[in-house]
Tab-separated table of C-alpha atoms in Angstrom:
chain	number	residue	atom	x	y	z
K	8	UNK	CA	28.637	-74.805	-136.658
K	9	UNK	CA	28.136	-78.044	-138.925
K	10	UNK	CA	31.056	-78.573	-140.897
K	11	UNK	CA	29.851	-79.966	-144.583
K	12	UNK	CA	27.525	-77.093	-145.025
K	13	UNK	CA	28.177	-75.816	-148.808
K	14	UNK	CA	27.910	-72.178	-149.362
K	15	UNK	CA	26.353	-70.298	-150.889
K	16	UNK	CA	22.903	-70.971	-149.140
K	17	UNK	CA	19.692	-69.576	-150.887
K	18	UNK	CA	17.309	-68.140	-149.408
K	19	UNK	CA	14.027	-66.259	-149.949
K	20	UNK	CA	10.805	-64.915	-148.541
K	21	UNK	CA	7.443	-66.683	-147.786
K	22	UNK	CA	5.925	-65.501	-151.530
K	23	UNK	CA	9.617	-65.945	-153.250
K	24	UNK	CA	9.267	-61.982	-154.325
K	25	UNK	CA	12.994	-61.311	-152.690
K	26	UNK	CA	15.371	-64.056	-153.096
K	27	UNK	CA	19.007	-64.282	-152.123
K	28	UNK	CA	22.198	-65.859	-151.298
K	29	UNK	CA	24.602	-66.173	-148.116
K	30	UNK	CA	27.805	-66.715	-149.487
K	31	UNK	CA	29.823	-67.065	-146.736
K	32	UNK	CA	29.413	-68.376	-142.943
K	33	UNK	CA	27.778	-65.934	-140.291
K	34	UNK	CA	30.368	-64.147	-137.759
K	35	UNK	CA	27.870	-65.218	-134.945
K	36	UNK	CA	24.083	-66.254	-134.909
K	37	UNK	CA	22.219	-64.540	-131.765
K	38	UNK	CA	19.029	-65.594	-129.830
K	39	UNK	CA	17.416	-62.474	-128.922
K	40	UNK	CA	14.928	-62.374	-126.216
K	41	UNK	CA	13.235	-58.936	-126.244
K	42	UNK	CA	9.768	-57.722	-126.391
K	43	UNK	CA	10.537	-56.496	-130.196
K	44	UNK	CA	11.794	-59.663	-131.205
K	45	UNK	CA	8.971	-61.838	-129.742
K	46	UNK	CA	6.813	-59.490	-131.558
K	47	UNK	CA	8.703	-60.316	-134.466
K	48	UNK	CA	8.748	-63.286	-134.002
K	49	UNK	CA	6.023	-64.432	-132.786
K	50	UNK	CA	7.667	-66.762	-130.532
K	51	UNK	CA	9.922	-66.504	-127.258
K	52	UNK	CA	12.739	-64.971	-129.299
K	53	UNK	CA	14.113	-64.580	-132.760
K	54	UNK	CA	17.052	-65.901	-134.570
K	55	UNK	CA	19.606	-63.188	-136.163
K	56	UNK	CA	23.139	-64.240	-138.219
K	57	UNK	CA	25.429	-61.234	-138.307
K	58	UNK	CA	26.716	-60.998	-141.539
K	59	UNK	CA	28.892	-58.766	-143.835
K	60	UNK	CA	26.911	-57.041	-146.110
K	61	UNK	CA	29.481	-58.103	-148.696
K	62	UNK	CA	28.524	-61.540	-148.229
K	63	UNK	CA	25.375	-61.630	-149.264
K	64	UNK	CA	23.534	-60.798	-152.798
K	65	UNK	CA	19.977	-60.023	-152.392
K	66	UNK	CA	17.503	-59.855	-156.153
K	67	UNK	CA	14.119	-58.643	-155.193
K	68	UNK	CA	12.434	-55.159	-154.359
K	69	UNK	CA	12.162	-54.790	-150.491
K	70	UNK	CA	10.679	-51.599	-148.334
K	71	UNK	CA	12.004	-50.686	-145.119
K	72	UNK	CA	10.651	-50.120	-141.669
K	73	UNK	CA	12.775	-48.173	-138.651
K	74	UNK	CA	12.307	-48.080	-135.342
K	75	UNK	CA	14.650	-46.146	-132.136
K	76	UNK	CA	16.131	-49.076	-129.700
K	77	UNK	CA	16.767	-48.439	-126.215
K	78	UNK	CA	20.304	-47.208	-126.878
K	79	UNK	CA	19.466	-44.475	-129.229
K	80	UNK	CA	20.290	-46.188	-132.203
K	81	UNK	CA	18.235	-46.531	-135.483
K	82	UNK	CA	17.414	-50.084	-136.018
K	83	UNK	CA	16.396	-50.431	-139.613
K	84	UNK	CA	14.268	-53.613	-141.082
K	85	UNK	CA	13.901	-55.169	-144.924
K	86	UNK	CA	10.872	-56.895	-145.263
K	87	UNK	CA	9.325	-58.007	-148.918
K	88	UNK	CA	6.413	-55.954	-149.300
K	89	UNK	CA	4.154	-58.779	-150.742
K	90	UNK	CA	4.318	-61.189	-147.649
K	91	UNK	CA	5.597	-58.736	-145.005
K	92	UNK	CA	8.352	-61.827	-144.278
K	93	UNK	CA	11.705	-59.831	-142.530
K	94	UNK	CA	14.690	-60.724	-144.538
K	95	UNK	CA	17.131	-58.406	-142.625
K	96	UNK	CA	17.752	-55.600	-139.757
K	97	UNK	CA	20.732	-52.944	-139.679
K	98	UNK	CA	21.974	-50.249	-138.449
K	99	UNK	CA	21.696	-47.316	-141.139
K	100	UNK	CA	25.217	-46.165	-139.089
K	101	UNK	CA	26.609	-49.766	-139.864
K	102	UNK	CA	25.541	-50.491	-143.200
K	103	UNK	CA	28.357	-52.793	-144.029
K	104	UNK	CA	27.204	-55.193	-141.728
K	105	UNK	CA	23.606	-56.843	-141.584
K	106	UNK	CA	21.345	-59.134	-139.182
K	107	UNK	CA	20.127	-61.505	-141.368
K	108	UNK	CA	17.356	-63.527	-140.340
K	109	UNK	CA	18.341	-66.741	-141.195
K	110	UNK	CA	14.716	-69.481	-140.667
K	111	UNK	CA	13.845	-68.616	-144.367
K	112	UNK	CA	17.480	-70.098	-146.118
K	113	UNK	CA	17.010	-73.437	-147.730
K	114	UNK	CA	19.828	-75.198	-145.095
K	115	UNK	CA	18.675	-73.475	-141.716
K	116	UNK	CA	21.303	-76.244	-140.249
K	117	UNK	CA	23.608	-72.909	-139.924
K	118	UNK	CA	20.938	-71.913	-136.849
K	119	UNK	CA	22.566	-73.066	-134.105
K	120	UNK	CA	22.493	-69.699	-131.281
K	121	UNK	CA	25.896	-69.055	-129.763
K	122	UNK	CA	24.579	-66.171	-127.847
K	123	UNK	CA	21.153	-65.603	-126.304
K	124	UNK	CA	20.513	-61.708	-125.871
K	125	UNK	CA	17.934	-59.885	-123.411
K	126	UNK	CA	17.301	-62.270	-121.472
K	127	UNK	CA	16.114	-60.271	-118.726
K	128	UNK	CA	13.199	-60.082	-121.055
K	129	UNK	CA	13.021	-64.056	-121.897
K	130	UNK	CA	10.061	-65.887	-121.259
K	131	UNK	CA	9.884	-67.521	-118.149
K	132	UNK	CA	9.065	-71.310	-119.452
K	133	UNK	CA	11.751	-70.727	-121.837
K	134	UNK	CA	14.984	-72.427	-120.699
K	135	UNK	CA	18.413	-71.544	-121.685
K	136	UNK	CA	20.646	-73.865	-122.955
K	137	UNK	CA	23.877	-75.311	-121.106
K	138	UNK	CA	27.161	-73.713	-122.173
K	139	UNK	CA	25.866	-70.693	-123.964
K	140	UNK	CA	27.129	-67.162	-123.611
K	141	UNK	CA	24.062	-64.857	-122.259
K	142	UNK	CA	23.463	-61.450	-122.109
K	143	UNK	CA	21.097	-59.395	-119.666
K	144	UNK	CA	20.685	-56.677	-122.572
K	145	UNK	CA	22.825	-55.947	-125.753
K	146	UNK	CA	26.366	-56.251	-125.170
């Protein structure tokens, strides 16, 4: 992670209708490489920062989307409802923790993958990085 980044970070959706604030660093930031997330994303994979819930404060109204995952688990999505832009995915078993999706805080220097995730679903022109822990699946 770079050092002299200042918390908290803002952050907000495309429109601005949900705004918020990281306070505190991310436990890990994951590259995930499955079909759902390059839907998502529209790219070859999309960015997640596992975060408290605690420590972040969210102002805003947001709806919800869920979905099953391959384990069985309810994976749950905040979106704002104006834009559509995702702001965050949990599990509704896990609430104290959150996926936040980082790309729309004001210092995205924080995005720097230490894992990569399904990537037995990757894109093939997409190389991984040197040095990086990866995952076949979720681990």
């Amino acid at each position: 992670m770079t050092s002299d980044i200042s918390y908290p970070i803002e952050g907000a959706c495309q429109c601005g209708g949900v705004t918020y604030r990281l306070l505190r660093p991310a436990k890990l930031i994951a590259a995930c490489h499955c079909r759902e997330c390059q839907k998502l994303s529209t790219s070859a994979f999309s960015i997640t920062a596992v975060v408290d819930a605690t420590d972040v404060e969210f102002n805003g109204r947001m709806k919800e989307w869920q979905r099953k995952a391959d384990s069985g688990n309810t994976i749950a999505a905040k979106f704002c409802p104006n834009c559509g832009n995702r702001i965050y995915h949990f599990n509704p078993d896990k609430p104290e923790e959150i996926r936040l999706k980082p790309t729309n805080l004001s210092d995205t220097r924080i995005i720097q993958p230490t894992i990569h995730i399904w990537v037995s679903e990757k894109q093939d022109w997409y190389t991984l990085p040197e040095g990086v822990t990866c995952y076949p699946k979720q681990p």
